[in-house]
Structures are given as C-alpha cells and as structure tokens.
Amino acid sequence: MDAVEEIKGRLAIEDVVGEYVQLKRAGTNWKGLSPFSSERTPSFVVSPEKQIWHDFSSGRGGDMFSFVMEMEGLDFRQTLELLARKAGVDLEQFRGARGGTNAKVKERAYEALELATKFYQVQFSGSKLALEYVFKKRQFTKETALTWQLGYAPNNGSALIDFLKSKKFTEDEIKAAGLTARAYRGGMQDMFRGRLMIPLADGQGRAIGFTARQLTDDKNAPKYINTPQTILYDKSRHVYGLHLAKESIRKSKYAVITEGNLDVIMSHQAGVKQVVATAGTALTEQHLKALSRLTPDIRLSFDADKAGINATERAIPIASKVGVSLSIITIPSGKDPDELIKQDLAIWQEIIEQPKYALDWLIDRYEQALDLSSAVGKRQFSDVLLPIVRSLSDSVEQDHYLNTIAQRTSVSKEALVTKMNQKAGDVAKQLKQHRQDIPQLDHATIEYNKAQDHFMCLMLMHPPLRDNLSQLDITMFAREPAQELFDFLRQHPDFSGKPAELKDMVQSLSDYVKILVLQYEELYRGLEPLELKYEASRLRNRLVEQYVKHEKQNLIAGLGHADEATTAELLARVKQLDALLKEAKGG
C-alpha cells in the first residue's frame, strides 16, 4: 500500500486517464467520452480532488490503478509496475525486508527537519548578521520571522550534525533528510553554513527542506542553496508558502506566483496572503496542479528580465494542459514584489487585481518579436499559438483567438483551423482505435449496476432516506462494495454520511464511497428533499423489479426438469417474489 500511495502522490489521475481519454475541464472535475461505450455526450468523469474516476454510462469506476487495469487488461502487479515506471518510483524500496522501513525513514526525516528548524531559530536569535538582514534590510517584523520560522545556520562545519547526533539521529538519517554535504577532506559536514535559513513546508506545514540565502557578498558562492532531492522534498512539486496561503487563495479565488521566497513573506506581512512561490525552480505542471485544487485562476508575477519572460512563456502551454486560467502581472519599473510592496503597497494590491490573460500577453509579445508580414513570421506565430488555442475547452474562446490570429497575420481562419486540427485528428483517431479494443458490458448488467450505485449514493448522503433499506435484502446487490455498504448502513442507521468517518470504520470501502460522493455531486446536488425522496423510492422499486425478474428467470429454468415436490417449492418462491414486488411498489 505504501508503494501505491507513493505512486498516487507523484501521478495525477487526470494525466493517467488522459492518455486514453480526451478530457476537458468541467469545474473542479474533468469530463470525456466513455471508453467503455459508444456515447456522444461525455459522461466519463475524473475527480483530481478525490483521485477517482467514474463512467456514468457503464457504471464502472475506481482509482488510477483500476482504470489502467481495465484499459490494458493487466493484473494489479503488472499495473503497479507500469505506473511505478511512469512515476519514477523504485518498487524495490517497498519490497522484502525493506518494505516496512520506508515509512520509518520518512518519519525520521520529518523529525530531523523539525529539530533542525528549531536549532536554526535558536541560532538566529544570537546572530547579529542575520538579525540585521531580516529586521533592518528586509524590514520583516518579529511576528513574521516567527510565523515563517526563519533561522540561521552557523558558519561551523558540523554544528547541526553534532546537535542531531546528540538527539540520537544516525548519520544515515541526517543524510536522508538532506542536511549534510561531503566535506572537502572527506566525511560529512552541514549542508548549510553561514546563511539565512528559510524552511520549506508541505501542505500541512511540516518542514521538508530549506532554502538558504547568502548573508555576505561572496561572488564565488551561489546566492541561494536549496535542499537536494530527498525522500520528502521534490522541487518540481513543492509550492513555497502554500500551507499559509491556501485559506486566502480559497477566499480570493486566485493565486499569485512569485519567483522568490522573500517576496512571498513580504506580501503576507503586508496582508496580501494569496501569494506563493516556486522556490528557485521553473514552474512545473505539478506546481499548477497543486494550486488548481484550490483555484483555477493563477497569476504570475515574475521578474521582467529575460529569464522571467522565458519562464512565463514556458508556463503558458503547461497551464493549458493542466486546465487553469493563467494570467500575467506586470510590475512597473521592473521592480520585484518585495521592492514594490515596501515602496507602495497600494500599487501591488492594484496590479494583482488587474492581470492580463496569458494568451493575450503571448500574442502581443510575439507580434512585437516576429515579422508578421513574412511567411516565415506567420508560420512561427501560428506554430506557437495554435497548439494553445486547440487546448482551450471553451469553443467560444477558441473561436475568438482563431479570429485574432487570423486578423494579426492576415491569414484566413480556414487555413488556421486546418493546421490546428491536423494533429488533433491524429490523436482522436488513436483514441477511437483504443476504445474499440475494450470489451463491452451487456446493457442489462450496466443498468443494474448503475441503479445499485445511485441508490446507495442516496442512502449514504441522506440518512432520512434509509427507511428504504428495510424493504431490501443484501442479495439484491450484485457487487461486493454495494453489499458491504448496505450491510454497514443497516447496522449503523444513524451514521452521519461523512465519507471520512466511513473510511475510518470500513477501510475497504474508501474508493467506492468516493465514487458515490462524485455521483451525488453530479446527479443529485441541489435537488429538494421531496425530489430526493421520490428518486430513492424509484430506485428501490427498480432494484426489486430487477431482482425479481432475475430470480424468476432462474426459477423458470428450474421448472423444466423439476419433480412435483420441487415444482411446488419453486411456485411458492414465485409467489413470494410477487408479494415482494407488490410490497415495494406500495411502499
């Protein structure tokens, strides 16, 4: 299970599914055509938040592992190995004698980093150099320094290592936390020395690494040093400040990304807290996916130098793939956010509220950079922009930008559409061919499974409707998860319906409950109680009808070779089924 969670943590379910199904964003979820049926209206839903998929047309659903198993015809072990390769996970660390140690290694790394953070904070209080830099030069308050746990690494070869060893940490454990470096003459020394220490935290606020900023002008040393890749820290995934910014991001409904950690801290100190950073690395797909769980509105505030502009250009197609709305914040006079906030907070507050949509920004920039009167310039212009336009989920927006590009280049819209659709057509053809290879379920089974799941979704989410359970029997449910949940709800009629509580009580139902919650959100959210009551009654009767029909077919098959006594028993059972059906319809 540890390997499964590691893979799920590294791969986004929408990416895994997106290799087989063309998906488009629909609110917080993604939708596409079912790969299991020949439908024309998308009813296949992927929920990144819940890490599950559900196909409303066939009633199938599950996590990324079950999806790949369905699509590729693989068993679980084969699927685990396939997804592990895709995620870059070494399964050996989870196998054999070492299998149970990975979680312990992570926990010890967390403990070492927590102690290191406190150690650096104590050292900070006694460093005149660090105190002057933080409070005088950067103008941070004491409260800010405490909130962000700023510290100082003493310029001593092994001060932190010696401290952690005194707390019973081994050299291997300290190294695994990313706190050591090889000394010039061999042996271990502290990774960070004589620098301001800025802890890097995960979404729960636990330290997973550090950014260390130079405090003296040394041209032979880098200004910033980050923790290397460790079992806890991955710079391509970590969003600096997210644990302190996420509530403000939810409330403001947008996120601002800056280049520097200290820019983030200053903005938060000034009261603008929906701001995060990418901690010294280029913006990645994983960064945007982490933020997209909170908001689809992402605003970039990078330095207006060549490197910042290039970083912005690279981010636009990534944002198109992730499905977020990316816009650009332009800081006047080429200042960085930290400088602007100190000079005039009102301007910072104003410009982050007036971003320019990234695609408009990109069109303007390339129009200035290329000769659009030449064939080469027009080709280059369209090469850059058409893939982004093709990725837009809104047809009106797509049409708008096709017209814009046609106008700027004096090229017909038809020629642009032809060029844009060439590659898209190839992809669609491949996906269609793949769907033809997937085995189809019979219609009756699909409808029976859907009725069971829809009924159980209402029973889970609306406790007042559970009187319907008394008229049913566990044998009326064909699939094991539905049977298990049915039994659980009958034994716990007052259960609140909260999936998190159910997960703790019945671990095996975790994915099934997530699917039911997704079904409820898609099908029943917003309905009045009376409508829900009618729907529950309708589904209950449908389950009874399907069950009775199935049982009668079996009884009829048995009558052909039954003796007199057995025939009487079978006919008595038919009467029982008829009474059951009549009772359900009258209930």
PDB file of N, CA and C in Angstrom, residues 499-561:
ATOM      1  N   PRO A 499     -17.920  10.743   4.363  1.00  0.00           N
ATOM      2  CA  PRO A 499     -17.027   9.707   3.832  1.00  0.00           C
ATOM      3  C   PRO A 499     -15.787   9.485   4.683  1.00  0.00           C
ATOM      4  N   ALA A 500     -15.232  10.546   5.285  1.00  0.00           N
ATOM      5  CA  ALA A 500     -14.013  10.403   6.075  1.00  0.00           C
ATOM      6  C   ALA A 500     -14.244   9.478   7.266  1.00  0.00           C
ATOM      7  N   GLU A 501     -15.408   9.595   7.914  1.00  0.00           N
ATOM      8  CA  GLU A 501     -15.728   8.746   9.051  1.00  0.00           C
ATOM      9  C   GLU A 501     -15.936   7.305   8.606  1.00  0.00           C
ATOM     10  N   LEU A 502     -16.582   7.119   7.480  1.00  0.00           N
ATOM     11  CA  LEU A 502     -16.817   5.770   6.970  1.00  0.00           C
ATOM     12  C   LEU A 502     -15.490   5.109   6.624  1.00  0.00           C
ATOM     13  N   LYS A 503     -14.558   5.900   6.063  1.00  0.00           N
ATOM     14  CA  LYS A 503     -13.258   5.361   5.680  1.00  0.00           C
ATOM     15  C   LYS A 503     -12.540   4.790   6.898  1.00  0.00           C
ATOM     16  N   ASP A 504     -12.654   5.496   8.033  1.00  0.00           N
ATOM     17  CA  ASP A 504     -12.004   5.017   9.248  1.00  0.00           C
ATOM     18  C   ASP A 504     -12.652   3.734   9.751  1.00  0.00           C
ATOM     19  N   MET A 505     -13.973   3.584   9.536  1.00  0.00           N
ATOM     20  CA  MET A 505     -14.701   2.439  10.073  1.00  0.00           C
ATOM     21  C   MET A 505     -14.664   1.243   9.122  1.00  0.00           C
ATOM     22  N   VAL A 506     -14.712   1.501   7.825  1.00  0.00           N
ATOM     23  CA  VAL A 506     -14.701   0.422   6.824  1.00  0.00           C
ATOM     24  C   VAL A 506     -13.684   0.788   5.742  1.00  0.00           C
ATOM     25  N   GLN A 507     -12.429   0.474   5.974  1.00  0.00           N
ATOM     26  CA  GLN A 507     -11.338   0.894   5.095  1.00  0.00           C
ATOM     27  C   GLN A 507     -11.511   0.404   3.667  1.00  0.00           C
ATOM     28  N   SER A 508     -12.059  -0.800   3.512  1.00  0.00           N
ATOM     29  CA  SER A 508     -12.169  -1.394   2.177  1.00  0.00           C
ATOM     30  C   SER A 508     -13.134  -0.648   1.270  1.00  0.00           C
ATOM     31  N   LEU A 509     -13.968   0.224   1.837  1.00  0.00           N
ATOM     32  CA  LEU A 509     -14.967   0.938   1.044  1.00  0.00           C
ATOM     33  C   LEU A 509     -14.500   2.316   0.582  1.00  0.00           C
ATOM     34  N   SER A 510     -13.254   2.659   0.836  1.00  0.00           N
ATOM     35  CA  SER A 510     -12.767   4.019   0.592  1.00  0.00           C
ATOM     36  C   SER A 510     -13.037   4.495  -0.837  1.00  0.00           C
ATOM     37  N   ASP A 511     -12.573   3.745  -1.835  1.00  0.00           N
ATOM     38  CA  ASP A 511     -12.737   4.182  -3.227  1.00  0.00           C
ATOM     39  C   ASP A 511     -14.205   4.159  -3.656  1.00  0.00           C
ATOM     40  N   TYR A 512     -14.950   3.155  -3.194  1.00  0.00           N
ATOM     41  CA  TYR A 512     -16.364   3.061  -3.574  1.00  0.00           C
ATOM     42  C   TYR A 512     -17.138   4.265  -3.043  1.00  0.00           C
ATOM     43  N   VAL A 513     -16.848   4.670  -1.820  1.00  0.00           N
ATOM     44  CA  VAL A 513     -17.532   5.820  -1.236  1.00  0.00           C
ATOM     45  C   VAL A 513     -17.184   7.097  -2.006  1.00  0.00           C
ATOM     46  N   LYS A 514     -15.933   7.250  -2.411  1.00  0.00           N
ATOM     47  CA  LYS A 514     -15.540   8.421  -3.199  1.00  0.00           C
ATOM     48  C   LYS A 514     -16.336   8.484  -4.505  1.00  0.00           C
ATOM     49  N   ILE A 515     -16.543   7.327  -5.128  1.00  0.00           N
ATOM     50  CA  ILE A 515     -17.321   7.278  -6.368  1.00  0.00           C
ATOM     51  C   ILE A 515     -18.771   7.673  -6.106  1.00  0.00           C
ATOM     52  N   LEU A 516     -19.330   7.189  -4.995  1.00  0.00           N
ATOM     53  CA  LEU A 516     -20.716   7.535  -4.668  1.00  0.00           C
ATOM     54  C   LEU A 516     -20.862   9.031  -4.403  1.00  0.00           C
ATOM     55  N   VAL A 517     -19.884   9.608  -3.729  1.00  0.00           N
ATOM     56  CA  VAL A 517     -19.929  11.056  -3.466  1.00  0.00           C
ATOM     57  C   VAL A 517     -19.874  11.826  -4.782  1.00  0.00           C
ATOM     58  N   LEU A 518     -19.013  11.371  -5.706  1.00  0.00           N
ATOM     59  CA  LEU A 518     -18.922  12.014  -7.012  1.00  0.00           C
ATOM     60  C   LEU A 518     -20.251  11.898  -7.767  1.00  0.00           C
ATOM     61  N   GLN A 519     -20.879  10.736  -7.705  1.00  0.00           N
ATOM     62  CA  GLN A 519     -22.173  10.552  -8.365  1.00  0.00           C
ATOM     63  C   GLN A 519     -23.213  11.503  -7.772  1.00  0.00           C
ATOM     64  N   TYR A 520     -23.212  11.634  -6.460  1.00  0.00           N
ATOM     65  CA  TYR A 520     -24.177  12.528  -5.818  1.00  0.00           C
ATOM     66  C   TYR A 520     -23.963  13.967  -6.291  1.00  0.00           C
ATOM     67  N   GLU A 521     -22.701  14.402  -6.343  1.00  0.00           N
ATOM     68  CA  GLU A 521     -22.404  15.773  -6.774  1.00  0.00           C
ATOM     69  C   GLU A 521     -22.845  16.013  -8.218  1.00  0.00           C
ATOM     70  N   GLU A 522     -22.706  15.023  -9.060  1.00  0.00           N
ATOM     71  CA  GLU A 522     -23.047  15.171 -10.473  1.00  0.00           C
ATOM     72  C   GLU A 522     -24.546  15.034 -10.729  1.00  0.00           C
ATOM     73  N   LEU A 523     -25.223  14.174  -9.951  1.00  0.00           N
ATOM     74  CA  LEU A 523     -26.613  13.837 -10.269  1.00  0.00           C
ATOM     75  C   LEU A 523     -27.653  14.493  -9.361  1.00  0.00           C
ATOM     76  N   TYR A 524     -27.330  14.637  -8.082  1.00  0.00           N
ATOM     77  CA  TYR A 524     -28.389  14.973  -7.126  1.00  0.00           C
ATOM     78  C   TYR A 524     -28.177  16.263  -6.339  1.00  0.00           C
ATOM     79  N   ARG A 525     -26.987  16.844  -6.410  1.00  0.00           N
ATOM     80  CA  ARG A 525     -26.753  18.056  -5.633  1.00  0.00           C
ATOM     81  C   ARG A 525     -27.703  19.169  -6.094  1.00  0.00           C
ATOM     82  N   GLY A 526     -28.362  19.810  -5.149  1.00  0.00           N
ATOM     83  CA  GLY A 526     -29.281  20.899  -5.487  1.00  0.00           C
ATOM     84  C   GLY A 526     -30.738  20.487  -5.544  1.00  0.00           C
ATOM     85  N   LEU A 527     -31.019  19.166  -5.498  1.00  0.00           N
ATOM     86  CA  LEU A 527     -32.416  18.719  -5.542  1.00  0.00           C
ATOM     87  C   LEU A 527     -33.086  18.939  -4.186  1.00  0.00           C
ATOM     88  N   GLU A 528     -34.374  19.187  -4.210  1.00  0.00           N
ATOM     89  CA  GLU A 528     -35.148  19.361  -2.993  1.00  0.00           C
ATOM     90  C   GLU A 528     -35.328  18.005  -2.292  1.00  0.00           C
ATOM     91  N   PRO A 529     -35.536  18.018  -0.949  1.00  0.00           N
ATOM     92  CA  PRO A 529     -35.723  16.759  -0.200  1.00  0.00           C
ATOM     93  C   PRO A 529     -36.832  15.874  -0.763  1.00  0.00           C
ATOM     94  N   LEU A 530     -37.936  16.499  -1.226  1.00  0.00           N
ATOM     95  CA  LEU A 530     -39.046  15.710  -1.776  1.00  0.00           C
ATOM     96  C   LEU A 530     -38.623  15.002  -3.062  1.00  0.00           C
ATOM     97  N   GLU A 531     -37.822  15.680  -3.886  1.00  0.00           N
ATOM     98  CA  GLU A 531     -37.323  15.071  -5.123  1.00  0.00           C
ATOM     99  C   GLU A 531     -36.397  13.903  -4.817  1.00  0.00           C
ATOM    100  N   LEU A 532     -35.547  14.079  -3.804  1.00  0.00           N
ATOM    101  CA  LEU A 532     -34.626  13.014  -3.409  1.00  0.00           C
ATOM    102  C   LEU A 532     -35.396  11.808  -2.866  1.00  0.00           C
ATOM    103  N   LYS A 533     -36.453  12.089  -2.107  1.00  0.00           N
ATOM    104  CA  LYS A 533     -37.272  11.000  -1.569  1.00  0.00           C
ATOM    105  C   LYS A 533     -37.921  10.206  -2.704  1.00  0.00           C
ATOM    106  N   TYR A 534     -38.442  10.905  -3.712  1.00  0.00           N
ATOM    107  CA  TYR A 534     -39.059  10.240  -4.857  1.00  0.00           C
ATOM    108  C   TYR A 534     -38.023   9.407  -5.610  1.00  0.00           C
ATOM    109  N   GLU A 535     -36.831   9.973  -5.811  1.00  0.00           N
ATOM    110  CA  GLU A 535     -35.782   9.260  -6.555  1.00  0.00           C
ATOM    111  C   GLU A 535     -35.345   8.018  -5.803  1.00  0.00           C
ATOM    112  N   ALA A 536     -35.214   8.099  -4.478  1.00  0.00           N
ATOM    113  CA  ALA A 536     -34.823   6.930  -3.685  1.00  0.00           C
ATOM    114  C   ALA A 536     -35.873   5.833  -3.796  1.00  0.00           C
ATOM    115  N   SER A 537     -37.147   6.212  -3.735  1.00  0.00           N
ATOM    116  CA  SER A 537     -38.240   5.241  -3.859  1.00  0.00           C
ATOM    117  C   SER A 537     -38.232   4.595  -5.240  1.00  0.00           C
ATOM    118  N   ARG A 538     -38.013   5.416  -6.271  1.00  0.00           N
ATOM    119  CA  ARG A 538     -37.985   4.898  -7.639  1.00  0.00           C
ATOM    120  C   ARG A 538     -36.854   3.890  -7.819  1.00  0.00           C
ATOM    121  N   LEU A 539     -35.680   4.212  -7.312  1.00  0.00           N
ATOM    122  CA  LEU A 539     -34.527   3.325  -7.455  1.00  0.00           C
ATOM    123  C   LEU A 539     -34.712   2.045  -6.645  1.00  0.00           C
ATOM    124  N   ARG A 540     -35.320   2.166  -5.449  1.00  0.00           N
ATOM    125  CA  ARG A 540     -35.588   0.978  -4.642  1.00  0.00           C
ATOM    126  C   ARG A 540     -36.501   0.020  -5.393  1.00  0.00           C
ATOM    127  N   ASN A 541     -37.586   0.550  -5.969  1.00  0.00           N
ATOM    128  CA  ASN A 541     -38.515  -0.288  -6.725  1.00  0.00           C
ATOM    129  C   ASN A 541     -37.825  -0.922  -7.931  1.00  0.00           C
ATOM    130  N   ARG A 542     -36.936  -0.154  -8.550  1.00  0.00           N
ATOM    131  CA  ARG A 542     -36.231  -0.679  -9.720  1.00  0.00           C
ATOM    132  C   ARG A 542     -35.324  -1.838  -9.338  1.00  0.00           C
ATOM    133  N   LEU A 543     -34.675  -1.718  -8.192  1.00  0.00           N
ATOM    134  CA  LEU A 543     -33.812  -2.806  -7.726  1.00  0.00           C
ATOM    135  C   LEU A 543     -34.636  -4.059  -7.442  1.00  0.00           C
ATOM    136  N   VAL A 544     -35.777  -3.862  -6.805  1.00  0.00           N
ATOM    137  CA  VAL A 544     -36.649  -5.013  -6.505  1.00  0.00           C
ATOM    138  C   VAL A 544     -37.144  -5.649  -7.805  1.00  0.00           C
ATOM    139  N   GLU A 545     -37.557  -4.842  -8.762  1.00  0.00           N
ATOM    140  CA  GLU A 545     -38.049  -5.361 -10.046  1.00  0.00           C
ATOM    141  C   GLU A 545     -36.964  -6.173 -10.755  1.00  0.00           C
ATOM    142  N   GLN A 546     -35.755  -5.626 -10.789  1.00  0.00           N
ATOM    143  CA  GLN A 546     -34.667  -6.321 -11.475  1.00  0.00           C
ATOM    144  C   GLN A 546     -34.301  -7.612 -10.756  1.00  0.00           C
ATOM    145  N   TYR A 547     -34.346  -7.550  -9.419  1.00  0.00           N
ATOM    146  CA  TYR A 547     -34.045  -8.745  -8.634  1.00  0.00           C
ATOM    147  C   TYR A 547     -35.106  -9.818  -8.859  1.00  0.00           C
ATOM    148  N   VAL A 548     -36.363  -9.415  -8.816  1.00  0.00           N
ATOM    149  CA  VAL A 548     -37.470 -10.368  -9.015  1.00  0.00           C
ATOM    150  C   VAL A 548     -37.396 -10.968 -10.413  1.00  0.00           C
ATOM    151  N   LYS A 549     -37.146 -10.136 -11.402  1.00  0.00           N
ATOM    152  CA  LYS A 549     -37.056 -10.618 -12.783  1.00  0.00           C
ATOM    153  C   LYS A 549     -35.941 -11.650 -12.929  1.00  0.00           C
ATOM    154  N   HIS A 550     -34.790 -11.356 -12.320  1.00  0.00           N
ATOM    155  CA  HIS A 550     -33.639 -12.267 -12.409  1.00  0.00           C
ATOM    156  C   HIS A 550     -33.954 -13.590 -11.708  1.00  0.00           C
ATOM    157  N   GLU A 551     -34.571 -13.507 -10.515  1.00  0.00           N
ATOM    158  CA  GLU A 551     -34.882 -14.713  -9.763  1.00  0.00           C
ATOM    159  C   GLU A 551     -35.930 -15.567 -10.488  1.00  0.00           C
ATOM    160  N   LYS A 552     -36.932 -14.916 -11.080  1.00  0.00           N
ATOM    161  CA  LYS A 552     -37.977 -15.665 -11.795  1.00  0.00           C
ATOM    162  C   LYS A 552     -37.395 -16.389 -13.001  1.00  0.00           C
ATOM    163  N   GLN A 553     -36.451 -15.759 -13.681  1.00  0.00           N
ATOM    164  CA  GLN A 553     -35.823 -16.426 -14.827  1.00  0.00           C
ATOM    165  C   GLN A 553     -35.117 -17.705 -14.392  1.00  0.00           C
ATOM    166  N   ASN A 554     -34.463 -17.642 -13.238  1.00  0.00           N
ATOM    167  CA  ASN A 554     -33.796 -18.844 -12.709  1.00  0.00           C
ATOM    168  C   ASN A 554     -34.817 -19.914 -12.319  1.00  0.00           C
ATOM    169  N   LEU A 555     -35.937 -19.488 -11.724  1.00  0.00           N
ATOM    170  CA  LEU A 555     -36.968 -20.440 -11.319  1.00  0.00           C
ATOM    171  C   LEU A 555     -37.605 -21.114 -12.524  1.00  0.00           C
ATOM    172  N   ILE A 556     -37.887 -20.337 -13.560  1.00  0.00           N
ATOM    173  CA  ILE A 556     -38.481 -20.893 -14.785  1.00  0.00           C
ATOM    174  C   ILE A 556     -37.558 -21.922 -15.407  1.00  0.00           C
ATOM    175  N   ALA A 557     -36.267 -21.622 -15.392  1.00  0.00           N
ATOM    176  CA  ALA A 557     -35.295 -22.576 -15.947  1.00  0.00           C
ATOM    177  C   ALA A 557     -35.294 -23.876 -15.154  1.00  0.00           C
ATOM    178  N   GLY A 558     -35.576 -23.775 -13.832  1.00  0.00           N
ATOM    179  CA  GLY A 558     -35.577 -24.971 -12.997  1.00  0.00           C
ATOM    180  C   GLY A 558     -36.854 -25.786 -13.102  1.00  0.00           C
ATOM    181  N   LEU A 559     -37.956 -25.183 -13.554  1.00  0.00           N
ATOM    182  CA  LEU A 559     -39.227 -25.893 -13.640  1.00  0.00           C
ATOM    183  C   LEU A 559     -39.213 -26.987 -14.694  1.00  0.00           C
ATOM    184  N   GLY A 560     -38.385 -26.816 -15.718  1.00  0.00           N
ATOM    185  CA  GLY A 560     -38.394 -27.765 -16.841  1.00  0.00           C
ATOM    186  C   GLY A 560     -38.014 -29.177 -16.453  1.00  0.00           C
ATOM    187  N   HIS A 561     -37.211 -29.345 -15.404  1.00  0.00           N
ATOM    188  CA  HIS A 561     -36.778 -30.713 -15.028  1.00  0.00           C
ATOM    189  C   HIS A 561     -37.021 -30.981 -13.546  1.00  0.00           C
TER     190      HIS A 561
END
